[in-house]
Amino acid sequence: MKIGYCLTGSFCTFSKSIKTLKDLVNAGHTVTPVMSENAYSTDTRFGTAENFCRQLEEITGNGIIRTIASAEPIGPKRLFDVLCVVPCTGNTLAKLSSGIADTSVTMAVKSHLRNSRPVVVGVSTNDALGAAAKNIGALMNCKNYYFVPFTMDDCINKPRSMVCDFSKVLQTVEGAYKGIEPVQKIF
């Protein structure tokens, strides 16, 4: 498959997301990274933007789509079979559920969906059981959205936080390509 792999600003999950991206490449898929402008340019305590970008390009052998203008042709040119947003922050969930396309990632999703192609969402947000819950619910009821199974990541210290099971991304991508809904495990 040709997969677009979007990363948004859940910087604490970038290492897991990059491992997942490697798994997709190792499974024989052609993967092109897409990064939100903030993910592409922000250094954090989890690493430098330059280091993350270099890793993505080395693993995939493809340049990063990082602007709205470069993301817009994704749909018209049918660049991808599946588009992933892993990690997907609460901010991005809100924009997607409201139809806002003001970042490279949200434009990539909007453009990709114009052809009724699948979008895989890997939730990673501290407010999944708070303000973001309504946006998760709204997108779960939209055609062509597929969610990687997710669960609470720290129920004591972050009681509203949830994160996807990165080990299930490949399975979810393959299921989304076939139009199969994954089963969400609740623990």
mmCIF file of C-alpha atoms in Angstrom:
data_model
loop_
_atom_site.group_PDB
_atom_site.id
_atom_site.type_symbol
_atom_site.label_atom_id
_atom_site.label_comp_id
_atom_site.label_asym_id
_atom_site.label_seq_id
_atom_site.Cartn_x
_atom_site.Cartn_y
_atom_site.Cartn_z
ATOM 1 C CA MET A 1 0.000 0.000 0.000
ATOM 2 C CA LYS A 2 0.906 3.642 -0.355
ATOM 3 C CA ILE A 3 0.495 5.152 3.096
ATOM 4 C CA GLY A 4 0.594 8.772 4.209
ATOM 5 C CA TYR A 5 1.768 8.874 7.821
ATOM 6 C CA CYS A 6 0.884 12.090 9.669
ATOM 7 C CA LEU A 7 2.378 13.179 12.972
ATOM 8 C CA THR A 8 0.886 15.925 15.107
ATOM 9 C CA GLY A 9 2.247 17.488 18.307
ATOM 10 C CA SER A 10 1.985 14.658 20.823
ATOM 11 C CA PHE A 11 5.764 14.812 21.167
ATOM 12 C CA CYS A 12 5.926 12.319 24.042
ATOM 13 C CA THR A 13 4.731 9.576 21.675
ATOM 14 C CA PHE A 14 7.066 10.328 18.747
ATOM 15 C CA SER A 15 9.460 7.476 19.566
ATOM 16 C CA LYS A 16 6.593 4.960 19.559
ATOM 17 C CA SER A 17 5.154 6.508 16.407
ATOM 18 C CA ILE A 18 8.488 6.290 14.598
ATOM 19 C CA LYS A 19 8.828 2.615 15.586
ATOM 20 C CA THR A 20 5.340 2.040 14.180
ATOM 21 C CA LEU A 21 6.292 3.808 10.957
ATOM 22 C CA LYS A 22 9.300 1.440 10.689
ATOM 23 C CA ASP A 23 6.930 -1.515 11.092
ATOM 24 C CA LEU A 24 4.834 -0.256 8.167
ATOM 25 C CA VAL A 25 7.942 0.135 5.983
ATOM 26 C CA ASN A 26 9.266 -3.291 7.048
ATOM 27 C CA ALA A 27 5.903 -4.814 6.090
ATOM 28 C CA GLY A 28 6.599 -3.658 2.524
ATOM 29 C CA HIS A 29 4.439 -0.543 2.381
ATOM 30 C CA THR A 30 5.536 2.713 0.763
ATOM 31 C CA VAL A 31 5.232 5.386 3.441
ATOM 32 C CA THR A 32 5.394 9.166 3.063
ATOM 33 C CA PRO A 33 5.611 11.261 6.240
ATOM 34 C CA VAL A 34 3.342 14.259 6.764
ATOM 35 C CA MET A 35 3.959 16.561 9.712
ATOM 36 C CA SER A 36 1.988 19.442 11.109
ATOM 37 C CA GLU A 37 3.922 22.674 11.049
ATOM 38 C CA ASN A 38 4.395 22.522 14.835
ATOM 39 C CA ALA A 39 5.519 18.896 14.814
ATOM 40 C CA TYR A 40 7.977 19.691 12.020
ATOM 41 C CA SER A 41 9.591 22.675 13.710
ATOM 42 C CA THR A 42 9.328 22.343 17.505
ATOM 43 C CA ASP A 43 12.157 21.159 19.731
ATOM 44 C CA THR A 44 10.952 19.637 23.013
ATOM 45 C CA ARG A 45 12.317 17.728 25.978
ATOM 46 C CA PHE A 46 11.594 14.576 23.963
ATOM 47 C CA GLY A 47 13.988 15.517 21.138
ATOM 48 C CA THR A 48 14.778 18.005 18.432
ATOM 49 C CA ALA A 49 12.628 18.569 15.397
ATOM 50 C CA GLU A 50 15.667 18.140 13.170
ATOM 51 C CA ASN A 51 16.391 14.701 14.622
ATOM 52 C CA PHE A 52 12.799 13.480 14.241
ATOM 53 C CA CYS A 53 12.570 14.785 10.674
ATOM 54 C CA ARG A 54 15.864 13.153 9.715
ATOM 55 C CA GLN A 55 14.680 9.815 11.125
ATOM 56 C CA LEU A 56 11.394 9.972 9.203
ATOM 57 C CA GLU A 57 13.148 10.704 5.911
ATOM 58 C CA GLU A 58 15.811 8.020 6.459
ATOM 59 C CA ILE A 59 13.265 5.326 7.356
ATOM 60 C CA THR A 60 10.860 6.088 4.511
ATOM 61 C CA GLY A 61 13.224 7.352 1.830
ATOM 62 C CA ASN A 62 10.682 10.105 1.187
ATOM 63 C CA GLY A 63 10.589 13.826 1.932
ATOM 64 C CA ILE A 64 8.177 15.192 4.511
ATOM 65 C CA ILE A 65 4.952 16.865 3.426
ATOM 66 C CA ARG A 66 4.896 19.834 5.812
ATOM 67 C CA THR A 67 2.836 22.648 4.325
ATOM 68 C CA ILE A 68 -0.814 23.123 3.460
ATOM 69 C CA ALA A 69 0.133 23.740 -0.175
ATOM 70 C CA SER A 70 2.092 20.470 -0.422
ATOM 71 C CA ALA A 71 -0.704 18.504 1.308
ATOM 72 C CA GLU A 72 -3.533 19.756 -0.930
ATOM 73 C CA PRO A 73 -2.645 17.543 -3.971
ATOM 74 C CA ILE A 74 -2.941 14.337 -1.894
ATOM 75 C CA GLY A 75 -6.581 13.823 -2.859
ATOM 76 C CA PRO A 76 -6.604 15.041 -6.467
ATOM 77 C CA LYS A 77 -3.496 12.966 -7.268
ATOM 78 C CA ARG A 78 -4.708 9.989 -5.191
ATOM 79 C CA LEU A 79 -1.291 9.758 -3.561
ATOM 80 C CA PHE A 80 -2.232 7.311 -0.790
ATOM 81 C CA ASP A 81 -4.371 4.238 -0.268
ATOM 82 C CA VAL A 82 -4.569 4.938 3.473
ATOM 83 C CA LEU A 83 -3.743 8.056 5.460
ATOM 84 C CA CYS A 84 -2.728 7.679 9.129
ATOM 85 C CA VAL A 85 -2.738 10.377 11.797
ATOM 86 C CA VAL A 86 -0.615 8.770 14.510
ATOM 87 C CA PRO A 87 -0.363 10.461 16.967
ATOM 88 C CA CYS A 88 -3.534 12.510 16.695
ATOM 89 C CA THR A 89 -3.816 15.242 19.324
ATOM 90 C CA GLY A 90 -6.987 16.658 20.838
ATOM 91 C CA ASN A 91 -6.414 19.824 18.828
ATOM 92 C CA THR A 92 -6.293 17.881 15.559
ATOM 93 C CA LEU A 93 -9.338 15.802 16.550
ATOM 94 C CA ALA A 94 -11.290 19.031 17.133
ATOM 95 C CA LYS A 95 -10.268 20.453 13.778
ATOM 96 C CA LEU A 96 -11.100 17.247 11.901
ATOM 97 C CA SER A 97 -14.515 16.919 13.541
ATOM 98 C CA SER A 98 -15.254 20.567 12.683
ATOM 99 C CA GLY A 99 -14.007 20.398 9.091
ATOM 100 C CA ILE A 100 -11.135 22.817 9.701
ATOM 101 C CA ALA A 101 -8.172 22.447 7.342
ATOM 102 C CA ASP A 102 -5.596 24.956 8.567
ATOM 103 C CA THR A 103 -2.528 22.712 8.984
ATOM 104 C CA SER A 104 -0.690 20.386 6.643
ATOM 105 C CA VAL A 105 -2.175 17.373 8.477
ATOM 106 C CA THR A 106 -5.784 18.579 8.486
ATOM 107 C CA MET A 107 -5.464 19.526 4.811
ATOM 108 C CA ALA A 108 -3.998 16.084 4.067
ATOM 109 C CA VAL A 109 -7.009 14.436 5.710
ATOM 110 C CA LYS A 110 -9.532 16.703 3.963
ATOM 111 C CA SER A 111 -7.872 16.149 0.601
ATOM 112 C CA HIS A 112 -7.592 12.370 1.095
ATOM 113 C CA LEU A 113 -11.241 12.046 2.177
ATOM 114 C CA ARG A 114 -12.504 13.687 -1.016
ATOM 115 C CA ASN A 115 -12.008 10.280 -2.664
ATOM 116 C CA SER A 116 -13.702 8.351 0.175
ATOM 117 C CA ARG A 117 -10.407 6.763 1.164
ATOM 118 C CA PRO A 118 -9.678 5.532 4.705
ATOM 119 C CA VAL A 119 -8.122 7.651 7.449
ATOM 120 C CA VAL A 120 -6.619 5.841 10.449
ATOM 121 C CA VAL A 121 -6.608 7.841 13.697
ATOM 122 C CA GLY A 122 -4.283 7.022 16.599
ATOM 123 C CA VAL A 123 -5.573 9.053 19.545
ATOM 124 C CA SER A 124 -2.997 10.591 21.881
ATOM 125 C CA THR A 125 -4.439 13.317 24.059
ATOM 126 C CA ASN A 126 -4.600 14.258 27.717
ATOM 127 C CA ASP A 127 -8.269 15.246 27.386
ATOM 128 C CA ALA A 128 -9.732 12.239 25.532
ATOM 129 C CA LEU A 129 -12.183 11.704 28.395
ATOM 130 C CA GLY A 130 -12.761 15.446 28.687
ATOM 131 C CA ALA A 131 -13.182 18.096 25.994
ATOM 132 C CA ALA A 132 -11.906 15.819 23.200
ATOM 133 C CA ALA A 133 -14.452 13.071 23.922
ATOM 134 C CA LYS A 134 -17.154 14.707 21.798
ATOM 135 C CA ASN A 135 -14.745 14.999 18.850
ATOM 136 C CA ILE A 136 -13.672 11.366 19.124
ATOM 137 C CA GLY A 137 -17.330 10.341 19.198
ATOM 138 C CA ALA A 138 -18.184 12.536 16.226
ATOM 139 C CA LEU A 139 -15.344 11.119 14.109
ATOM 140 C CA MET A 140 -16.162 7.545 15.108
ATOM 141 C CA ASN A 141 -19.539 8.116 13.503
ATOM 142 C CA CYS A 142 -18.060 9.460 10.259
ATOM 143 C CA LYS A 143 -17.556 7.278 7.227
ATOM 144 C CA ASN A 144 -13.936 6.436 6.310
ATOM 145 C CA TYR A 145 -12.465 7.080 9.781
ATOM 146 C CA TYR A 146 -10.866 4.088 11.510
ATOM 147 C CA PHE A 147 -9.517 4.276 15.053
ATOM 148 C CA VAL A 148 -6.515 2.406 16.361
ATOM 149 C CA PRO A 149 -7.650 0.772 19.629
ATOM 150 C CA PHE A 150 -6.867 3.105 22.530
ATOM 151 C CA THR A 151 -6.940 3.066 26.296
ATOM 152 C CA MET A 152 -6.081 5.157 29.352
ATOM 153 C CA ASP A 153 -2.343 5.659 29.689
ATOM 154 C CA ASP A 154 -2.156 6.779 33.350
ATOM 155 C CA CYS A 155 -5.491 6.608 35.145
ATOM 156 C CA ILE A 156 -4.073 7.899 38.437
ATOM 157 C CA ASN A 157 -2.059 10.943 37.340
ATOM 158 C CA LYS A 158 -3.877 11.743 34.075
ATOM 159 C CA PRO A 159 -7.479 10.525 34.539
ATOM 160 C CA ARG A 160 -8.738 11.947 31.213
ATOM 161 C CA SER A 161 -5.758 10.921 29.083
ATOM 162 C CA MET A 162 -5.847 8.187 26.450
ATOM 163 C CA VAL A 163 -3.360 6.888 23.927
ATOM 164 C CA CYS A 164 -3.602 4.422 21.073
ATOM 165 C CA ASP A 165 -2.020 0.987 21.141
ATOM 166 C CA PHE A 166 0.826 1.603 18.701
ATOM 167 C CA SER A 167 1.292 -2.155 18.250
ATOM 168 C CA LYS A 168 -2.155 -2.230 16.581
ATOM 169 C CA VAL A 169 -1.495 0.444 13.925
ATOM 170 C CA LEU A 170 -0.403 -1.983 11.188
ATOM 171 C CA GLN A 171 -3.427 -4.210 11.834
ATOM 172 C CA THR A 172 -5.745 -1.180 11.793
ATOM 173 C CA VAL A 173 -4.228 0.133 8.543
ATOM 174 C CA GLU A 174 -4.671 -3.229 6.844
ATOM 175 C CA GLY A 175 -8.245 -3.482 8.140
ATOM 176 C CA ALA A 176 -9.072 0.076 7.049
ATOM 177 C CA TYR A 177 -7.778 -0.678 3.558
ATOM 178 C CA LYS A 178 -10.219 -3.600 3.420
ATOM 179 C CA GLY A 179 -13.027 -1.578 5.043
ATOM 180 C CA ILE A 180 -13.004 -3.612 8.264
ATOM 181 C CA GLU A 181 -13.710 -1.862 11.575
ATOM 182 C CA PRO A 182 -11.290 -2.849 14.366
ATOM 183 C CA VAL A 183 -12.673 -4.048 17.661
ATOM 184 C CA GLN A 184 -12.024 -1.549 20.470
ATOM 185 C CA LYS A 185 -10.927 -3.385 23.613
ATOM 186 C CA ILE A 186 -12.061 -1.756 26.831
ATOM 187 C CA PHE A 187 -10.094 -2.699 29.931
#
